[in-house]
Short mmCIF file of C-alpha atoms in Angstrom, two decimals:
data_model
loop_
_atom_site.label_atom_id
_atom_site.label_comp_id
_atom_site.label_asym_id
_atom_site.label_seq_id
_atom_site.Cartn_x
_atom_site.Cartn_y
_atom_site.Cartn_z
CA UNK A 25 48.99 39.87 -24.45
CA UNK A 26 47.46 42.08 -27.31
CA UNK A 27 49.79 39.95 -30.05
CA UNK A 28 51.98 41.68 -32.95
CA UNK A 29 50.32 45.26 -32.76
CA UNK A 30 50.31 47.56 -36.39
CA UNK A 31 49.35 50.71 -37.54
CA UNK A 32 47.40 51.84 -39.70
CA UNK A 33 45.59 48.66 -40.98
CA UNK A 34 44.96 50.55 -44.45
CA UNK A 35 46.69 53.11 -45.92
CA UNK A 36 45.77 54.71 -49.35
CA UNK A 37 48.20 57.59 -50.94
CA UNK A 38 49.52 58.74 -54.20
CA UNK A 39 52.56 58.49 -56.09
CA UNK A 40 55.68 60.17 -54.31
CA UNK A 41 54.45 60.63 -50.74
CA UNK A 42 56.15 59.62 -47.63
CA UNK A 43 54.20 56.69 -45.82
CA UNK A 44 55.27 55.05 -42.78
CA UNK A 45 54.16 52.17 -41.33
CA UNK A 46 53.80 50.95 -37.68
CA UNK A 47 54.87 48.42 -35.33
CA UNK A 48 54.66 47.35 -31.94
CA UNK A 49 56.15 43.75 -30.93
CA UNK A 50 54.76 41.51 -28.43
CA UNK A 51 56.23 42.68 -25.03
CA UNK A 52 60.14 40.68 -24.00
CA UNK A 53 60.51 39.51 -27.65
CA UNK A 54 63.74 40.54 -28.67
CA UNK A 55 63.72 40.31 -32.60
CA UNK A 56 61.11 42.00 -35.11
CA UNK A 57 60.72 41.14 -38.80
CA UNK A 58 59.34 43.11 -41.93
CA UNK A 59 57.36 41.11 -44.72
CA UNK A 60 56.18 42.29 -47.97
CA UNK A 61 53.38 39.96 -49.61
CA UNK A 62 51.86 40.55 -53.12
CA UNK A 63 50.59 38.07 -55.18
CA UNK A 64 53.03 38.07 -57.69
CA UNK A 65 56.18 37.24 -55.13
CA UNK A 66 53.61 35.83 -52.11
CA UNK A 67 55.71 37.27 -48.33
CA UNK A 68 59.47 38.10 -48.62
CA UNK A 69 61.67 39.44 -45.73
CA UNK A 70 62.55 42.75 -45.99
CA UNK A 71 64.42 43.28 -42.58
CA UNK A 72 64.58 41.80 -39.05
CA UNK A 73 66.16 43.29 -35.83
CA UNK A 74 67.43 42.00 -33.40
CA UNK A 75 67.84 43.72 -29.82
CA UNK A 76 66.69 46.42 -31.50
CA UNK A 77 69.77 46.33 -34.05
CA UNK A 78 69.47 45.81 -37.78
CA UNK A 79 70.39 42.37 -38.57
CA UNK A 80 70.18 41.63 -42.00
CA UNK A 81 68.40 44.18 -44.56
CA UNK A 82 68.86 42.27 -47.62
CA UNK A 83 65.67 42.10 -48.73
CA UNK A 84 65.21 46.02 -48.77
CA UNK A 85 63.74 46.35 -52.08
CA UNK A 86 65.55 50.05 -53.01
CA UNK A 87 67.13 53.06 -51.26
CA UNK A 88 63.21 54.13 -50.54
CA UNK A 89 62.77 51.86 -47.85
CA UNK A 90 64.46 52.48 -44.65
CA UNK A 91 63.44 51.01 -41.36
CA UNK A 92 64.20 51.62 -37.85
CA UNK A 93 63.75 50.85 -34.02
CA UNK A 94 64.23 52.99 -31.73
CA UNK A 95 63.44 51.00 -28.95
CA UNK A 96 62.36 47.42 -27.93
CA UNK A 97 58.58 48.30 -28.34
CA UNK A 98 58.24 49.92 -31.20
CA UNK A 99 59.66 50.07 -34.88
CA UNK A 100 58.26 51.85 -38.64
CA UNK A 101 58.97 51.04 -41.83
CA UNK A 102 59.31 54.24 -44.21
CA UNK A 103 58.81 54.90 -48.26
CA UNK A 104 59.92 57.60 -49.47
CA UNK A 105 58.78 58.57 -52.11
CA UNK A 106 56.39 55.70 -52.30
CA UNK A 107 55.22 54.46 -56.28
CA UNK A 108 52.23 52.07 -56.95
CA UNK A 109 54.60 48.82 -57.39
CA UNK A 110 54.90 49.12 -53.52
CA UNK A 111 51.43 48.28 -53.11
CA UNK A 112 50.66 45.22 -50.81
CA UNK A 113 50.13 43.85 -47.57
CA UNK A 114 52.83 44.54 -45.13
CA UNK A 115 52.79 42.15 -42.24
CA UNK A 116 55.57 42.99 -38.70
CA UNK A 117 56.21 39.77 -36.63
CA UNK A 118 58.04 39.21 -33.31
CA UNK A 119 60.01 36.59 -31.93
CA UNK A 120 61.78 35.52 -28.58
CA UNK A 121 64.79 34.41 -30.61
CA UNK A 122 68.28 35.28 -31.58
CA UNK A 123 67.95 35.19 -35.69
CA UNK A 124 65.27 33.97 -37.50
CA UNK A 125 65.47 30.51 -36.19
CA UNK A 126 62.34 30.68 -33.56
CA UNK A 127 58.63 31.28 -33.75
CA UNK A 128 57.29 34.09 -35.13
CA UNK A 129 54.04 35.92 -34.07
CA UNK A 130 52.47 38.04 -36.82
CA UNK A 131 50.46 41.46 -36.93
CA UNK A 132 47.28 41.69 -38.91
CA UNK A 133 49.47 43.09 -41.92
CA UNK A 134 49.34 46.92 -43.50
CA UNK A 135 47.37 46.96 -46.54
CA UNK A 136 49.29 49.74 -48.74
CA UNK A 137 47.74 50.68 -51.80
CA UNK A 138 49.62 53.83 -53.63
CA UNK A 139 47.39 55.00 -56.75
CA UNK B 27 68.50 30.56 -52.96
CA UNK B 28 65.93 28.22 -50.91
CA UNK B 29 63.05 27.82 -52.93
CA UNK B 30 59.75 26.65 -51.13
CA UNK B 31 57.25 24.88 -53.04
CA UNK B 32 53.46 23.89 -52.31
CA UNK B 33 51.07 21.61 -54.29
CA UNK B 34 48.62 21.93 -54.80
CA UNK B 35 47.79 25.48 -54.61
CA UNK B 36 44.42 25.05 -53.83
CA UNK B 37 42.26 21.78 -52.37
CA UNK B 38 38.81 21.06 -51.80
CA UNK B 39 37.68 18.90 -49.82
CA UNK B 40 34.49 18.07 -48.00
CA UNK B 41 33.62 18.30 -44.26
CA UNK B 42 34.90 15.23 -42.24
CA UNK B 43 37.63 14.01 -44.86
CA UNK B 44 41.29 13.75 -43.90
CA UNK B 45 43.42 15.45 -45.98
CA UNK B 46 47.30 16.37 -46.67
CA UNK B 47 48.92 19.53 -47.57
CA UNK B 48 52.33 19.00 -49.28
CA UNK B 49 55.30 21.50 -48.77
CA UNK B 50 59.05 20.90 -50.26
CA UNK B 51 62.00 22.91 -50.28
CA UNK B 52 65.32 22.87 -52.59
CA UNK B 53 68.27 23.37 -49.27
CA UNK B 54 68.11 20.66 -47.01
CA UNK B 55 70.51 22.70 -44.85
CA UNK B 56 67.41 24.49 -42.62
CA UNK B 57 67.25 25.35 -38.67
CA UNK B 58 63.54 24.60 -38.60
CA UNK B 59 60.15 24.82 -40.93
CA UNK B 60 57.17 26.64 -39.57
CA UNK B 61 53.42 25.76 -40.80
CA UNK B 62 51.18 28.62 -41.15
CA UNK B 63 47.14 29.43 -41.66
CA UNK B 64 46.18 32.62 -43.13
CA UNK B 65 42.71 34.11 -42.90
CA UNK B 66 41.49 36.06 -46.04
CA UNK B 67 42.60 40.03 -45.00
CA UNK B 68 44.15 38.47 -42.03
CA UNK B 69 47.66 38.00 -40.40
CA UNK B 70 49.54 34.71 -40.29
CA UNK B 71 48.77 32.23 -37.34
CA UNK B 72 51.45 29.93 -36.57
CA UNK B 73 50.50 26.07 -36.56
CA UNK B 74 53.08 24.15 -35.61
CA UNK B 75 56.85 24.44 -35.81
CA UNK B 76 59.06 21.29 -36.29
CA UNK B 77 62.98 21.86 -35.58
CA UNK B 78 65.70 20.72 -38.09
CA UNK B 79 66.39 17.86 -35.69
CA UNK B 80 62.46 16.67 -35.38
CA UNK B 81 60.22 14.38 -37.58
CA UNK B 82 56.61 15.14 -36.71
CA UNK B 83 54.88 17.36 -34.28
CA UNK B 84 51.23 17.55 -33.30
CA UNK B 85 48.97 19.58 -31.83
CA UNK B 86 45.04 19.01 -31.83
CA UNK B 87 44.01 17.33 -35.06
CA UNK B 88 47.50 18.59 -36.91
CA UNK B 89 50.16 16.80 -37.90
CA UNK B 90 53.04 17.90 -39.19
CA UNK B 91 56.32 15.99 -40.58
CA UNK B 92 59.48 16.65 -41.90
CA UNK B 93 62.00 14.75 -44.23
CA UNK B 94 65.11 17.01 -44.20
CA UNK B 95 66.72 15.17 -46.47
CA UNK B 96 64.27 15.16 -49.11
CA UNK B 97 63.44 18.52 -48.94
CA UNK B 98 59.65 17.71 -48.06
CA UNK B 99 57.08 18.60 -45.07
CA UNK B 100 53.68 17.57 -44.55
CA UNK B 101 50.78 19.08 -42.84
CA UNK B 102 48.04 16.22 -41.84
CA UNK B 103 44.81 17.59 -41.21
CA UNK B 104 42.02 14.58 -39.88
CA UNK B 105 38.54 15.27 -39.89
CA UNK B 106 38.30 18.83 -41.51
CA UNK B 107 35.85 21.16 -40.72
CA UNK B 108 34.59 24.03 -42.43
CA UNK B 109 36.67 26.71 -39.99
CA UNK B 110 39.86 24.61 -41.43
CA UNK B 111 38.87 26.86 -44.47
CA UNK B 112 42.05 29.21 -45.27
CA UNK B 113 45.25 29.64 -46.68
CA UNK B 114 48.07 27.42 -44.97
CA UNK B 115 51.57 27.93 -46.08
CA UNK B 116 55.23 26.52 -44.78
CA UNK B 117 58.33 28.56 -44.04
CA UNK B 118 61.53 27.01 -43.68
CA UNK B 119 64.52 28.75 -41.66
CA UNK B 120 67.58 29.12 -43.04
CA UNK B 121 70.57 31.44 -41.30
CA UNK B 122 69.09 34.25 -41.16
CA UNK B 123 66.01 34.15 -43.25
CA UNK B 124 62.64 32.38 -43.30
CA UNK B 125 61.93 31.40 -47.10
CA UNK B 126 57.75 30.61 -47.48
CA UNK B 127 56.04 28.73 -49.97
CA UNK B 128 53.01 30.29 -51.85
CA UNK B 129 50.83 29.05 -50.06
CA UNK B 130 47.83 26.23 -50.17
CA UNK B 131 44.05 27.59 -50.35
CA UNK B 132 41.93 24.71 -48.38
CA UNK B 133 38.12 25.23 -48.56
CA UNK B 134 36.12 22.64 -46.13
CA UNK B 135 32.58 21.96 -47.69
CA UNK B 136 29.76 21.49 -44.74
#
């Protein structure tokens, strides 16, 4: 299996445009997380799925984050518009779980950096 | 709000020596705790995993432990070598949540 698979491994933009980042889970795991890690605040949840449902969003820093997946294999995380406090590394991880309570696999992480 | 704690934040050590990482946590009341290694510009590798109901598990020369109801985990590591260089950091399980610690950067000196 290819592991956790994420897209694009850098991204560079300015202040106020859209970015949106990638995901694709390892194949029959059935819940997908978001991270967030910066060095101030280290990795913080910022959504999970599970069966491709929104579980529990409460880590969604503001209104400018929205997530969503569509289907089992793939899932994108959205800023709109983005500002340079969302810079960081933004990892996607799978599980065959119901919840949080299992293993997690992680991607190689989304290096944002908004100027 | 769990709170996940690691000391010391960094460790060096040189090649061969045994050495323990330290993790502990503020809410006894977790489902499991999940060591991790990260790689510098790299993802998260998962170590070992110990469940609520566990006290140790292994796997090569790892050892992991866990005191629920002291709030602490331990992550053994006997004779180090120099690829055991990288950040390793715990995660602990709540509901619906996994809470991590900041982290623990080990450098292995040949």
């Amino acid at each position: 299996d290819a592991g956790v698979i994420q897209s694009p491994r850098h991204e560079v933009t300015e202040m106020g445009q859209e970015v949106t980042l990638r995901c694709k889970p390892i194949s029959g795991h059935n819940s997908l997380f978001w991270y967030r890690q910066t060095m101030m605040r280290g990795l913080e949840l910022l959504i999970y799925f599970n069966n491709n449902v929104p579980i529990d969003d409460s880590g969604m820093p503001e209104d400018r984050f929205s997530a969503k997946m569509p289907n089992a294999s793939f899932s994108t995380l959205k800023i709109q518009p983005s500002e340079p406090r969302d810079s960081a590394v933004y990892f996607c991880a799978s599980s065959f779980a119901q919840g949080a309570r299992d293993e997690q696999f992680f991607g190689p992480g989304t290096r944002l950096t908004v100027l | 709000k769990q709170e996940v704690t690691q000391i010391p934040a960094a460790l060096s050590v040189p090649e061969g020596e045994n050495l323990v990482l330290n993790c502990s946590f503020t809410d006894s009341a977790i489902y499991n705790l999940q060591w991790f290694r990260q790689d510098p510009g790299k993802g998260l590798t998962s170590l070992l995993l110990i469940q609520s109901s566990q006290r140790e598990q292994t796997s090569g020369r790892l050892n992991a432990s866990l005191d629920k109801s002291s709030g602490r985990s331990t992550l053994y590591i006997a004779a180090s070598q120099p690829g055991d260089s990288a950040t390793y950091l715990c995660a602990v399980t709540g509901a619906n949540n996994l809470f991590f610690g900041t982290g623990t950067r080990l450098t292995v000196i040949p």
